[in-house]
Coordinates of C-alpha atoms and ligand atoms in Angstrom, one line a residue:
X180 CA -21.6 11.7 26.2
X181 CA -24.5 12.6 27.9
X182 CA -25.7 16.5 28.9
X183 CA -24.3 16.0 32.5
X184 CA -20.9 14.7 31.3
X185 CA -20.6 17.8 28.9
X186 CA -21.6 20.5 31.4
X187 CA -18.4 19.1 33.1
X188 CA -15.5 21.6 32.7
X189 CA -18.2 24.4 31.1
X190 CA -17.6 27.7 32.1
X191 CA -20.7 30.1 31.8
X192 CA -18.8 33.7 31.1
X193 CA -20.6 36.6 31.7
X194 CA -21.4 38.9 28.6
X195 CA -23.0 42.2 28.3
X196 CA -26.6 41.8 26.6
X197 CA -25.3 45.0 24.3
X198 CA -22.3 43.1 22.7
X199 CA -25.0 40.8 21.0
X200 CA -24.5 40.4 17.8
X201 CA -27.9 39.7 16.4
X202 CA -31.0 42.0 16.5
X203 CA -33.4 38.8 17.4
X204 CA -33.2 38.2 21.4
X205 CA -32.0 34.9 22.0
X206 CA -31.1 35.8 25.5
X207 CA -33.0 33.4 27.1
X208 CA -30.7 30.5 25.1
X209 CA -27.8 32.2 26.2
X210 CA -24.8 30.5 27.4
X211 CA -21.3 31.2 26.5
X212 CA -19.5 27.5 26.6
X213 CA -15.6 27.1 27.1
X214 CA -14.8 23.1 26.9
X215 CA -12.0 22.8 24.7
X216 CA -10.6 19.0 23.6
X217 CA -8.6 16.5 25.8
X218 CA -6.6 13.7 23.9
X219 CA -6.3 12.1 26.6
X220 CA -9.9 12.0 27.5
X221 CA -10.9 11.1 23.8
X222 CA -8.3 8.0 24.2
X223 CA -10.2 6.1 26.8
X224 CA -12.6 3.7 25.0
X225 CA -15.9 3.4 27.6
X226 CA -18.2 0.1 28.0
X227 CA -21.5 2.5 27.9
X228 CA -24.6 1.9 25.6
X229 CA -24.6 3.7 22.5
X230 CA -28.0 5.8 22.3
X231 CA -29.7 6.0 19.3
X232 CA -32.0 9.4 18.9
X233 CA -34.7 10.3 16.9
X234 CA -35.5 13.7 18.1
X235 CA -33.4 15.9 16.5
X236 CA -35.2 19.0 16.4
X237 CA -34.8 22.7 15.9
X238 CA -35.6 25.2 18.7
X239 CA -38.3 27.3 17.9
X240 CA -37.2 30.5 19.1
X241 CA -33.8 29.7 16.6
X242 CA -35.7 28.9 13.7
X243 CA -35.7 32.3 11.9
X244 CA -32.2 32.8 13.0
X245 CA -30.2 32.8 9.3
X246 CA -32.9 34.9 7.7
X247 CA -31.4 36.9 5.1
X248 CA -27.9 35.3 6.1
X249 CA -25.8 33.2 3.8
X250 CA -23.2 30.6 5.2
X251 CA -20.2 28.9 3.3
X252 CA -18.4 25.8 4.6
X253 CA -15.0 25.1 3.6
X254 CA -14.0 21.0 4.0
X255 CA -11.0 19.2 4.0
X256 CA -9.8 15.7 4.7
X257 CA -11.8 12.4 3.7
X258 CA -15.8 11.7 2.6
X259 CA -16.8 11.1 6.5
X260 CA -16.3 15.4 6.8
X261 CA -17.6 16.1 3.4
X262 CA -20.6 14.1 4.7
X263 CA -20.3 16.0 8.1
X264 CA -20.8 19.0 5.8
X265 CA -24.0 17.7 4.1
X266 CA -25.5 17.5 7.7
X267 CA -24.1 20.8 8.5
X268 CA -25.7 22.4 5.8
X269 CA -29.2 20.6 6.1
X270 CA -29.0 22.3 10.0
X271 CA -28.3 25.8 8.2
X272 CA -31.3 25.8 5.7
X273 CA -33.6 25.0 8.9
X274 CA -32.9 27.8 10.7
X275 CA -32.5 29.6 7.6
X276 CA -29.5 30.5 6.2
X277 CA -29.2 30.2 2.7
X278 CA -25.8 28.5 1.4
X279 CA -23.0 30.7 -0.7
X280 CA -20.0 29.4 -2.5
X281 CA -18.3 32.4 -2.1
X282 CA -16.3 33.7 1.3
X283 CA -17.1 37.1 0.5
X284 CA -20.6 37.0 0.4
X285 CA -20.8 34.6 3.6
X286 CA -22.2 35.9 6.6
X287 CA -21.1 32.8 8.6
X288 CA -18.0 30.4 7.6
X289 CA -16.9 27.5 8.9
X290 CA -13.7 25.4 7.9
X291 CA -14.2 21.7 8.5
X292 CA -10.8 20.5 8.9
X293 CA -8.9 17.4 8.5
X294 CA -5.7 16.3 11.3
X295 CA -4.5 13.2 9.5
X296 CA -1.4 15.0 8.5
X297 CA 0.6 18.3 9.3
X298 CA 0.1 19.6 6.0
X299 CA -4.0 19.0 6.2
X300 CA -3.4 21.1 9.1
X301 CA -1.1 23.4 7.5
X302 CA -3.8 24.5 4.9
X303 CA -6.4 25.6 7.6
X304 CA -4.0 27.3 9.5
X305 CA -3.2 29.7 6.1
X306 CA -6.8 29.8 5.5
X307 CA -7.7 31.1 8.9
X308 CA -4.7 33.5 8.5
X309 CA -6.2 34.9 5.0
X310 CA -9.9 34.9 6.6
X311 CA -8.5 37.5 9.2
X312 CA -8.7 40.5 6.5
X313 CA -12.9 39.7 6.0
X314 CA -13.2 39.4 9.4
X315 CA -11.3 43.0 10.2
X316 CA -13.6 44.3 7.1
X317 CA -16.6 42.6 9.0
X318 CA -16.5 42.0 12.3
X319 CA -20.4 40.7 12.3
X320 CA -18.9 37.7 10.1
X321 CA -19.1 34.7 12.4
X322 CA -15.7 32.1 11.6
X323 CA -16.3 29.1 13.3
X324 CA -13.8 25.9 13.0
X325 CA -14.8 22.7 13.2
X326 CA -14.1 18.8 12.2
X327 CA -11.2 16.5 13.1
X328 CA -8.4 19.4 14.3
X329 CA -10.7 20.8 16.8
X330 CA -10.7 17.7 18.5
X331 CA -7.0 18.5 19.1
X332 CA -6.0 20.5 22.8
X333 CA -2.9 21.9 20.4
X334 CA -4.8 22.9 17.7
X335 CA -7.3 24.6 20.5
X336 CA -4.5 26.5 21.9
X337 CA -3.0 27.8 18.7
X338 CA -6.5 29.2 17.6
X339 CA -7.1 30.8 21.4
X340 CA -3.5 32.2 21.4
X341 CA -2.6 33.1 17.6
X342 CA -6.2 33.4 15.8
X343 CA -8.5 35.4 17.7
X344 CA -10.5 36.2 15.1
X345 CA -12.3 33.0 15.2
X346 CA -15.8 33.0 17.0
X347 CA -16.5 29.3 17.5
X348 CA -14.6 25.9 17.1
X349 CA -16.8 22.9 18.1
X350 CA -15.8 19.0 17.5
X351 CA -17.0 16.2 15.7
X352 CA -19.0 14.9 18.2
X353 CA -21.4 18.1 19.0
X354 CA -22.0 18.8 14.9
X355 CA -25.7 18.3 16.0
X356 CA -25.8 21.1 18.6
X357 CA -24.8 23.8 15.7
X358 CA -27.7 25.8 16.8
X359 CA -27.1 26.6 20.0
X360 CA -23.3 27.0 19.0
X361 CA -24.1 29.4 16.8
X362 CA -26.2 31.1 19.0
X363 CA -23.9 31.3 21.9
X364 CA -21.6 33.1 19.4
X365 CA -24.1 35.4 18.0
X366 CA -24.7 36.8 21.6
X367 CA -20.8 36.3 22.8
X368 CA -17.8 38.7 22.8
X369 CA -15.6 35.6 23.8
X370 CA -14.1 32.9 21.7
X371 CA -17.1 29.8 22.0
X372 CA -15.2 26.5 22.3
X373 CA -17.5 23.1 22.6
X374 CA -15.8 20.1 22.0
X375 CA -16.8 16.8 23.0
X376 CA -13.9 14.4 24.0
X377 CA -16.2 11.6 24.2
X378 CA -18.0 10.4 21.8
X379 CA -21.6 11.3 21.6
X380 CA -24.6 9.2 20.9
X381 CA -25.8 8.4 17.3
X382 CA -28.4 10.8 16.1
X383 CA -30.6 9.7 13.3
X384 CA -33.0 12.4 12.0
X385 CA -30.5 15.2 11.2
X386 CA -31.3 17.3 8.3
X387 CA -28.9 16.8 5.0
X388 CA -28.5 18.3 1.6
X389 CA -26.6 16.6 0.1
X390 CA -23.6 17.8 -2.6
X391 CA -25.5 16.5 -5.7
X392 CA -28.5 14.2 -6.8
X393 CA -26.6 11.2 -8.6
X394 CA -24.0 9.9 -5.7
X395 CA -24.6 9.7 -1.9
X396 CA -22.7 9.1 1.1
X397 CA -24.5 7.0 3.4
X398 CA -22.6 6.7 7.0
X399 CA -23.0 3.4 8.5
X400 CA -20.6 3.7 11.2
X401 CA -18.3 6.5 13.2
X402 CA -15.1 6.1 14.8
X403 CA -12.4 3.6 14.7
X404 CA -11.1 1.3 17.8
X405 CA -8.1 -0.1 15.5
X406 CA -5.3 2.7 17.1
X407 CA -2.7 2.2 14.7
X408 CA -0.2 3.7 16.1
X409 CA 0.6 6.9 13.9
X410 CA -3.1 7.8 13.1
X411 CA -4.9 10.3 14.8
X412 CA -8.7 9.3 13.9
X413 CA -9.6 7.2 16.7
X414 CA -9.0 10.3 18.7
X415 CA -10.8 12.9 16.6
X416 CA -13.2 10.1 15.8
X417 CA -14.2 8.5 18.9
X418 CA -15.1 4.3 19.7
X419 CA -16.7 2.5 16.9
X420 CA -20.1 3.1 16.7
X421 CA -22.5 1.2 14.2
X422 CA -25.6 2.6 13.3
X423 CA -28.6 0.3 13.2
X424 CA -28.7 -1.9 9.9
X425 CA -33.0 -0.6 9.5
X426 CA -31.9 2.9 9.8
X427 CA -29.3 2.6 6.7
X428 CA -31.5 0.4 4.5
X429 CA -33.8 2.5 5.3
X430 CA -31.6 5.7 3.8
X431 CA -30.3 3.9 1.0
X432 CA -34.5 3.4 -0.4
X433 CA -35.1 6.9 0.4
X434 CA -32.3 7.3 -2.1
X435 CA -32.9 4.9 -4.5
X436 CA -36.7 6.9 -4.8
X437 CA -35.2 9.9 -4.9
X438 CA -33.4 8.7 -8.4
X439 CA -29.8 8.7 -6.9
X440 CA -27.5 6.3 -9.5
X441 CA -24.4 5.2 -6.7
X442 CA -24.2 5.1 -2.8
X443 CA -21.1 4.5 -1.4
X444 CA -21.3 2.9 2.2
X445 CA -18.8 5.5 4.8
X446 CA -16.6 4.2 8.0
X447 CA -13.5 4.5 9.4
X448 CA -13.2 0.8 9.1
X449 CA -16.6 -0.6 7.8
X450 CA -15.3 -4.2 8.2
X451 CA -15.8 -3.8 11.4
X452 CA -19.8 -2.7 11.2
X453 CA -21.9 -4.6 13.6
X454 CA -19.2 -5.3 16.2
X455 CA -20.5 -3.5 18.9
X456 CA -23.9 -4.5 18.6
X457 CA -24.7 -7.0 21.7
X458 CA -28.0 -8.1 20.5
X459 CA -27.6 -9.2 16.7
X460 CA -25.2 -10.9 15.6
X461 CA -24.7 -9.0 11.9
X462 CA -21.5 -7.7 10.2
X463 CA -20.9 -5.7 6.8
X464 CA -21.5 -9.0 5.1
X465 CA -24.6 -9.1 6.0
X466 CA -25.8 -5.9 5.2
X467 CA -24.2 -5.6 1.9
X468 CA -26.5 -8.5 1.4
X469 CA -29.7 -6.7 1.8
X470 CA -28.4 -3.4 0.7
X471 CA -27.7 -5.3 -3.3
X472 CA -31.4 -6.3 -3.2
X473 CA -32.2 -2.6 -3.0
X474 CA -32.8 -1.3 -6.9
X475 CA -29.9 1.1 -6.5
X476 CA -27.3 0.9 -9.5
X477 CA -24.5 1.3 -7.7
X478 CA -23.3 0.5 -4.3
X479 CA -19.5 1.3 -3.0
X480 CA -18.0 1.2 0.4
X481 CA -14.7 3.1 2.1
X482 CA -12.9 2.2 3.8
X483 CA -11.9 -1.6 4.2
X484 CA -9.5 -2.4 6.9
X485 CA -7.3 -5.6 5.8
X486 CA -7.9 -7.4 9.6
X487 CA -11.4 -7.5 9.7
X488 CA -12.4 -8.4 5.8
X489 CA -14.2 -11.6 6.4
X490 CA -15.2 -14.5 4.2
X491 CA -19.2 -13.6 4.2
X492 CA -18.3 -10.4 2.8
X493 CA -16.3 -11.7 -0.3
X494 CA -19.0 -14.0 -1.1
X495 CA -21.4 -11.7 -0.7
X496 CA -19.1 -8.7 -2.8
X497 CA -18.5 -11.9 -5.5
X498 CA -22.8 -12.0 -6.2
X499 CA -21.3 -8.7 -8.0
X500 CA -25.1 -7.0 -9.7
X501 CA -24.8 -3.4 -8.2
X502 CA -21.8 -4.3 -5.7
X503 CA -19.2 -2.8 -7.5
X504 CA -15.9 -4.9 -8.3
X505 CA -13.2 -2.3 -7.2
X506 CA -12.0 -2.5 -3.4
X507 CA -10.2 -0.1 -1.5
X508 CA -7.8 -1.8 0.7
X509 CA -5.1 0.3 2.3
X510 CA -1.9 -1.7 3.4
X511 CA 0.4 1.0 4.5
X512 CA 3.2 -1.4 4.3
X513 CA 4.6 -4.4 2.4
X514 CA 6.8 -5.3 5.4
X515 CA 6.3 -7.0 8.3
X516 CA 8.4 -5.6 10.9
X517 CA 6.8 -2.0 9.9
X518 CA 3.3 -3.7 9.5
X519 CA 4.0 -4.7 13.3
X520 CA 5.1 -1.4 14.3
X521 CA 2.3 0.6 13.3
X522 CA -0.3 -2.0 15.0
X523 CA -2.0 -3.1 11.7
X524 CA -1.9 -6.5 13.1
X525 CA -1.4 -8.3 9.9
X526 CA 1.5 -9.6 8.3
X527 CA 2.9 -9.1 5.2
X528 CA 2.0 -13.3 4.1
X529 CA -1.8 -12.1 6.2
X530 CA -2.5 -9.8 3.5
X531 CA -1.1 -11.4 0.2
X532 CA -3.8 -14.5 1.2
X533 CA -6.7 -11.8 1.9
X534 CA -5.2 -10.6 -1.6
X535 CA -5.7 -14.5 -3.1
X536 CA -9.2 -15.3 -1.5
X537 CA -10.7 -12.2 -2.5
X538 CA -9.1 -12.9 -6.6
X539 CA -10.6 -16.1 -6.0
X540 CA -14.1 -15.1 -5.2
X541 CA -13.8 -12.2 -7.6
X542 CA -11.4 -12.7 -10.3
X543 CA -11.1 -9.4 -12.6
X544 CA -12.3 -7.6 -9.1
X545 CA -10.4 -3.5 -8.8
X546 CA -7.7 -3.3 -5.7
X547 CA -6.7 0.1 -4.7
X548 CA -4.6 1.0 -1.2
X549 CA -3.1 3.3 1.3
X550 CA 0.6 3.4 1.4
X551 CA 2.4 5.2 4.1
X552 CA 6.6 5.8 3.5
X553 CA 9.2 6.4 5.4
X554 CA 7.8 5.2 9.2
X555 CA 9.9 5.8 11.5
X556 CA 13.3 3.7 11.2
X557 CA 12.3 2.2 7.9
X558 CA 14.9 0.8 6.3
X559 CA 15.8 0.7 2.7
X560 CA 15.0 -3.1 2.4
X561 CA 11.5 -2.8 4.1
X562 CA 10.4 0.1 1.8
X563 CA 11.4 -2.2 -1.2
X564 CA 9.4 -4.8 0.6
X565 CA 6.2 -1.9 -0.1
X566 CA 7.3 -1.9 -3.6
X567 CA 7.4 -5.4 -4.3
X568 CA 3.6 -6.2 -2.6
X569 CA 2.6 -3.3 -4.8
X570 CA 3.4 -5.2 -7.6
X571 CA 2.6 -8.7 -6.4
X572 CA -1.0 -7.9 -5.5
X573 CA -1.4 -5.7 -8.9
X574 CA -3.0 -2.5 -7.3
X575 CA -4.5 0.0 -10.4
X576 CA -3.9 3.1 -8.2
X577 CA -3.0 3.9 -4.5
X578 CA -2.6 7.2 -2.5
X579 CA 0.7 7.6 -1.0
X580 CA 1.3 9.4 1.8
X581 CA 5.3 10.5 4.1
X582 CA 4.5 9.7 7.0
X583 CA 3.7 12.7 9.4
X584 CA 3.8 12.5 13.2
X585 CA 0.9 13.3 14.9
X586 CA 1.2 14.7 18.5
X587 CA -0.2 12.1 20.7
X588 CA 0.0 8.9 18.8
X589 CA 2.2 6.3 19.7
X590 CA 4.3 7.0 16.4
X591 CA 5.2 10.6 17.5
X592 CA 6.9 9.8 20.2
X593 CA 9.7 7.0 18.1
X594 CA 12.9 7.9 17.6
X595 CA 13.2 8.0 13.8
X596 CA 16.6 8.1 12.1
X597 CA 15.2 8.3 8.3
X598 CA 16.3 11.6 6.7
X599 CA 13.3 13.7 5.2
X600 CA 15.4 13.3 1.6
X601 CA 15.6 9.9 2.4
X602 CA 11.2 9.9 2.9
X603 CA 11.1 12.0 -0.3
X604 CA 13.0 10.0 -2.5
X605 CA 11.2 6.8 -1.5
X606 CA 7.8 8.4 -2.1
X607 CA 9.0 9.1 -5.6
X608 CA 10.5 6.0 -6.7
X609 CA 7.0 4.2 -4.7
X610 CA 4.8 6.7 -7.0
X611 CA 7.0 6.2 -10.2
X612 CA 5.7 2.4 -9.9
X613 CA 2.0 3.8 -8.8
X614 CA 1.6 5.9 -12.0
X615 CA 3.2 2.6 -14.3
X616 CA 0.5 0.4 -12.4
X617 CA -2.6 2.1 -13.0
X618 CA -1.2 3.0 -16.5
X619 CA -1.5 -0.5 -17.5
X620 CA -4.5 -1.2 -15.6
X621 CA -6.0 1.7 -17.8
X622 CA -4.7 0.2 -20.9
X623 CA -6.5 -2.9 -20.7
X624 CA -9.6 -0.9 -20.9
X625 CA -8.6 0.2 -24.9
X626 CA -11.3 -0.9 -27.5
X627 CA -13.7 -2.1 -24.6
X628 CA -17.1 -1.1 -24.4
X629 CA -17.6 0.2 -20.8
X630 CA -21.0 1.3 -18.5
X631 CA -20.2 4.6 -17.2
X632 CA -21.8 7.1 -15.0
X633 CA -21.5 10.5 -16.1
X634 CA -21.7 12.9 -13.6
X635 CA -21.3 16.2 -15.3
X636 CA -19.1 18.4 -17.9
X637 CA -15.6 17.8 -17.8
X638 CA -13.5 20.5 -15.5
X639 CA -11.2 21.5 -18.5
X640 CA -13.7 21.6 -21.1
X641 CA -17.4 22.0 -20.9
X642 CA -17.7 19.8 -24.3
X643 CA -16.7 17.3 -22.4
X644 CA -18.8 15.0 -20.6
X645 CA -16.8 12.6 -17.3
X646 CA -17.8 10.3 -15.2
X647 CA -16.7 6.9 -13.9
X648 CA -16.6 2.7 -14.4
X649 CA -17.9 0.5 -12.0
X650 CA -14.2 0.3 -11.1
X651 CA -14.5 3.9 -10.2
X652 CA -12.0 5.1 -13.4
X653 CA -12.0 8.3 -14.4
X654 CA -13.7 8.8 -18.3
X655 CA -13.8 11.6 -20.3
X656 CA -15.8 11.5 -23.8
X657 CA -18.1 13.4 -26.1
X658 CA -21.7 12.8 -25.2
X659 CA -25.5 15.0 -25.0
X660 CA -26.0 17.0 -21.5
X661 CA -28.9 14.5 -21.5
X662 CA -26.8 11.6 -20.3
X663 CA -26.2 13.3 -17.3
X664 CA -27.2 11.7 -14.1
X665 CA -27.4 8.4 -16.5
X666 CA -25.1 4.9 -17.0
X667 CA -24.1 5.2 -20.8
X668 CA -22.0 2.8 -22.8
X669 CA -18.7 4.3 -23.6
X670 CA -16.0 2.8 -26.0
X671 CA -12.6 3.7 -25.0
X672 CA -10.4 5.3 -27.1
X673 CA -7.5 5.8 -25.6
X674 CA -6.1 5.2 -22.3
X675 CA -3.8 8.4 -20.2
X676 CA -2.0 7.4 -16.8
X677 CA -4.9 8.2 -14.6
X678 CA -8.0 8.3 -16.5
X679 CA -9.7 7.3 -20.3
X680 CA -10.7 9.0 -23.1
X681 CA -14.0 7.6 -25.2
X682 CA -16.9 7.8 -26.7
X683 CA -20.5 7.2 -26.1
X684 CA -22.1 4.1 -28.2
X685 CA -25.4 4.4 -29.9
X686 CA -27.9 2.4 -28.0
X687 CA -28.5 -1.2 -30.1
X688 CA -24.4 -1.0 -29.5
X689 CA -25.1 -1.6 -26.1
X690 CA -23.0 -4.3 -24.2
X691 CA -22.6 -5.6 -20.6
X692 CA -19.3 -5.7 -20.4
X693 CA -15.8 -4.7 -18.0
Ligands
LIG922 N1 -9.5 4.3 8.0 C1 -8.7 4.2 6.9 C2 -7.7 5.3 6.7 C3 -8.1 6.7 7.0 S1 -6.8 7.9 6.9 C4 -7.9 2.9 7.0 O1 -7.5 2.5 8.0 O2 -7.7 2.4 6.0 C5 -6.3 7.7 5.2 C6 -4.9 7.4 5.0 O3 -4.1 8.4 5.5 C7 -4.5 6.1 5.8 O4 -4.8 5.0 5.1 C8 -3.0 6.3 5.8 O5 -2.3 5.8 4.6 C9 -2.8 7.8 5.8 N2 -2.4 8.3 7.1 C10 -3.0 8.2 8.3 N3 -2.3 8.8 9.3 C11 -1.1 9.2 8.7 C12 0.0 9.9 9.2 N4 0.2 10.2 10.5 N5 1.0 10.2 8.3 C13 0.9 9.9 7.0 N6 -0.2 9.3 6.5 C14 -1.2 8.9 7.3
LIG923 FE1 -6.5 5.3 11.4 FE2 -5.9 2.7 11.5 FE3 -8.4 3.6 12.2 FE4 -7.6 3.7 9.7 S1 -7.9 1.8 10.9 S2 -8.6 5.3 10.8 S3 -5.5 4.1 9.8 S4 -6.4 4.0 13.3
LIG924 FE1 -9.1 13.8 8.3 FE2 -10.8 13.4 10.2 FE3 -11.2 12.2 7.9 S1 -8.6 13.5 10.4 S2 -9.1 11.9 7.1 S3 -11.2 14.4 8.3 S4 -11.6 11.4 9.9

């Protein structure tokens, strides 16, 4: 979306210079902005260019504008807003703010929230409705609201009617613009709503800091175009956008210098990177390629879409080195006729050959999934369908998720005649079978000597050192702080139902092995 598109719709309110909040004057960057979301808007999928910028850059008269402040950002939902958050934090410490991990001590907070499902939803809601006290205790707090739910007209609505307290809610789109949002509600008595409908342009040089210094996220495309039909992402989300295949490699060596150990590769549906480019003709394939020649450990990628998993990418994935054998592959269904009804457009027979090929290429290669129960009008006899692909493909672990209607989607509007008792009991008997899968998956692993890569103390007990396999399973064993940050050599001890216990092997014990 360009400026002219967004001033669309914006309301410039009157305020009364007095009610600023803010001793600097930032008068001269005032504006108070009223666009709230439009679903229907965000639907429509536009043939314009995608712009790439490079001139991200912070206002001088904002610079200063978080000295002696402290901000704290709250995220929910999946690794493309805990990613968001990295860049939202990087845009804090320039004007800066300094971060907090505390509510109390935050001079600004912002909740970057999640809409995949009503309970996502749920928790932000009670969160805004706790944040109401600190804000009545200090009304110079700022509470913003951002990520997927703000991209929601409903969601809108219910914070405008119900939760007045909150100064600003701004999109997904606009993340890049959070220094003018903030300003505007610094210097505003009114709520300051910005969201873009349309996707905006992809903006290269944003500042980051990231969670930690062993793992990365590295985005290589927004959005998703695939509309199945009970998801809300391509809405919040916006039309596929790839970013340009030197602008990631070029990422991924700045963070191979900087020491980082694993990067794991972030879309919506990264099978279908490259699609919208009209002058190349490059897909993931093809950039996994180069990436692996990069002297990175480790290199992951979430999340894989079933339809669009193409041949170059298993043989590249089967040259293995630092692509890592596990592969997230949600299927949401083992049936057909539900398969067909939430537009995945693959069939049940579609994936079991993906499932073969990629065995094939790969043989002792990692599959987890996605599994959605109780779709609308699922019957008994499709949901047993779910179970037995489960088994027949051999997944080690899956998240499983009731399905939740999202207003908007196609889904929402079904007529669905499954009992929520009915949706509960399947989820069970489905995660009975999950919890029995990875189990022996994990048992396999007893007596073997494994390359893990610790990433700190254990949550339960700082003796305790964790970290992960290349198939991204969970280890906990006795070890020195030293081999923090580092791949060790761990022999498994025992295995639990979701994660292993070991220990670390002296060095000439060392083996290349999983
Ligand atoms: N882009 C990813 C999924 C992102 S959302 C993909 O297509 O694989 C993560 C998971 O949430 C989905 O795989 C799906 O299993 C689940 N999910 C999405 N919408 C949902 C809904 N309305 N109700 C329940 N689960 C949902
Ligand atoms: Fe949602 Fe489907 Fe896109 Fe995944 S591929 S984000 S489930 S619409
Ligand atoms: Fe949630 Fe948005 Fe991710 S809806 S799952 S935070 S893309």
């Amino acid at each position: 979306m360009n400026e002219e598109q967004r001033l669309q719709g914006q309301q410039v309110k009157e305020t009364n210079p007095t009610d600023k909040k803010s001793e600097k004057d930032y008068s001269k960057y005032f504006e108070t902005v009223f666009l709230p979301p439009s679903l229907k808007e965000a639907k429509k999928r536009g043939k314009e260019e995608v712009n790439y910028h490079n001139d991200f850059k912070i206002d001088e008269q904002l610079r200063g504008m978080g000295t002696g402040k402290k901000f704290y950002i709250r995220t929910y939902g999946c690794q493309m807003n805990e990613h968001d958050t990295e860049v939202m934090a990087g845009i804090f410490m320039a004007l800066g703010y300094e971060a907090t991990d505390t509510v109390e001590d935050a001079n600004v907070i912002l909740l970057n929230t999640c809409a995949i499902r009503e309970n996502a939803e749920n928790k932000v809601f009670g969160e805004l409705g706790h944040l109401k006290h600190l804000k009545q205790q200090r009304p110079d707090l700022l509470l913003g609201v951002c990520g997927c739910m703000s991209q929601e007209e409903s969601v809108v609505n219910k914070i405008l009617k119900t939760y007045t307290h909150v100064d600003m809610i701004f999109g997904t789109h606009n993340i890049h613009r959070l220094p003018q949002i903030l300003n505007d509600a610094y210097m505003s008595k009114e709520m300051v709503v910005e969201v873009w409908s349309k996707e905006g342009d992809v903006v290269e040089n944003l500042p980051k800091v990231r969670r930690g210094n062993i793992k990365a996220w590295v985005n290589i495309m927004y959005g998703c175009d695939k509309f199945c039909t009970y998801c809300i992402v391509p809405y919040t989300r916006g039309k596929e956008r790839s970013r340009r295949p030197e602008d990631i490699i070029q990422e991924v060596r700045h963070l191979a210098a900087q020491g980082y150990q694993e990067i794991t590769l972030l879309g919506q549906n990264v099978n279908a990177y490259g699609k919208d480019f009209e002058d190349i003709t490059y897909g993931l394939g093809d950039l996994m390629d180069e990436i692996r020649k990069i002297d990175i450990p480790r290199i992951r990628f979430t999340t894989s879409h079933p339809r669009d998993f193409d041949d170059h990418l298993i043989e590249v994935l089967a040259k293995k080195g630092n692509l890592m054998d596990h592969i997230h592959l949600p299927v949401q269904s083992g049936s057909t006729d539900v398969l067909k009804i939430m537009a995945r457009k693959y069939t049940r027979e579609q994936f079991l050959e993906l499932v073969r090929k990629i065995k094939a290429a790969i043989p002792d290669v990692a599959l987890t999934t996605d599994i959605i129960v109780g779709y609308p009008n699922e019957t008994e006899e499709q949901f047993e369908e779910t179970i037995s692909l489960y088994r027949e493909v051999g997944f080690e672990s899956a998240y499983t998720f009731i399905y939740s209607p999202r207003e908007g989607t196609p889904a929402a509007k079904m007529k669905d005649n499954v009992p929520m008792e009915v949706k509960k009991e399947r989820l069970q008997r489905l995660n009975a079978v999950v919890n029995e899968m990875s189990a022996e998956a994990l048992k396999k692993y007893e007596g073997q000597i494994v390359p893990v890569l610790v990433e700190g103390e254990s949550k339960n007990n700082p003796d305790i050192l964790a970290g992960y396999t290349n198939k991204n399973k969970l280890v906990n064993f006795k070890g020195p702080k030293t081999a923090i940050g580092k791949i060790v050599n761990v022999k498994i001890t025992d295995a639990k139902t979701w994660s292993l216990n070991g220990e670390m092997v002296e060095t000439h014990q060392l083996a290349e092995v999983e």
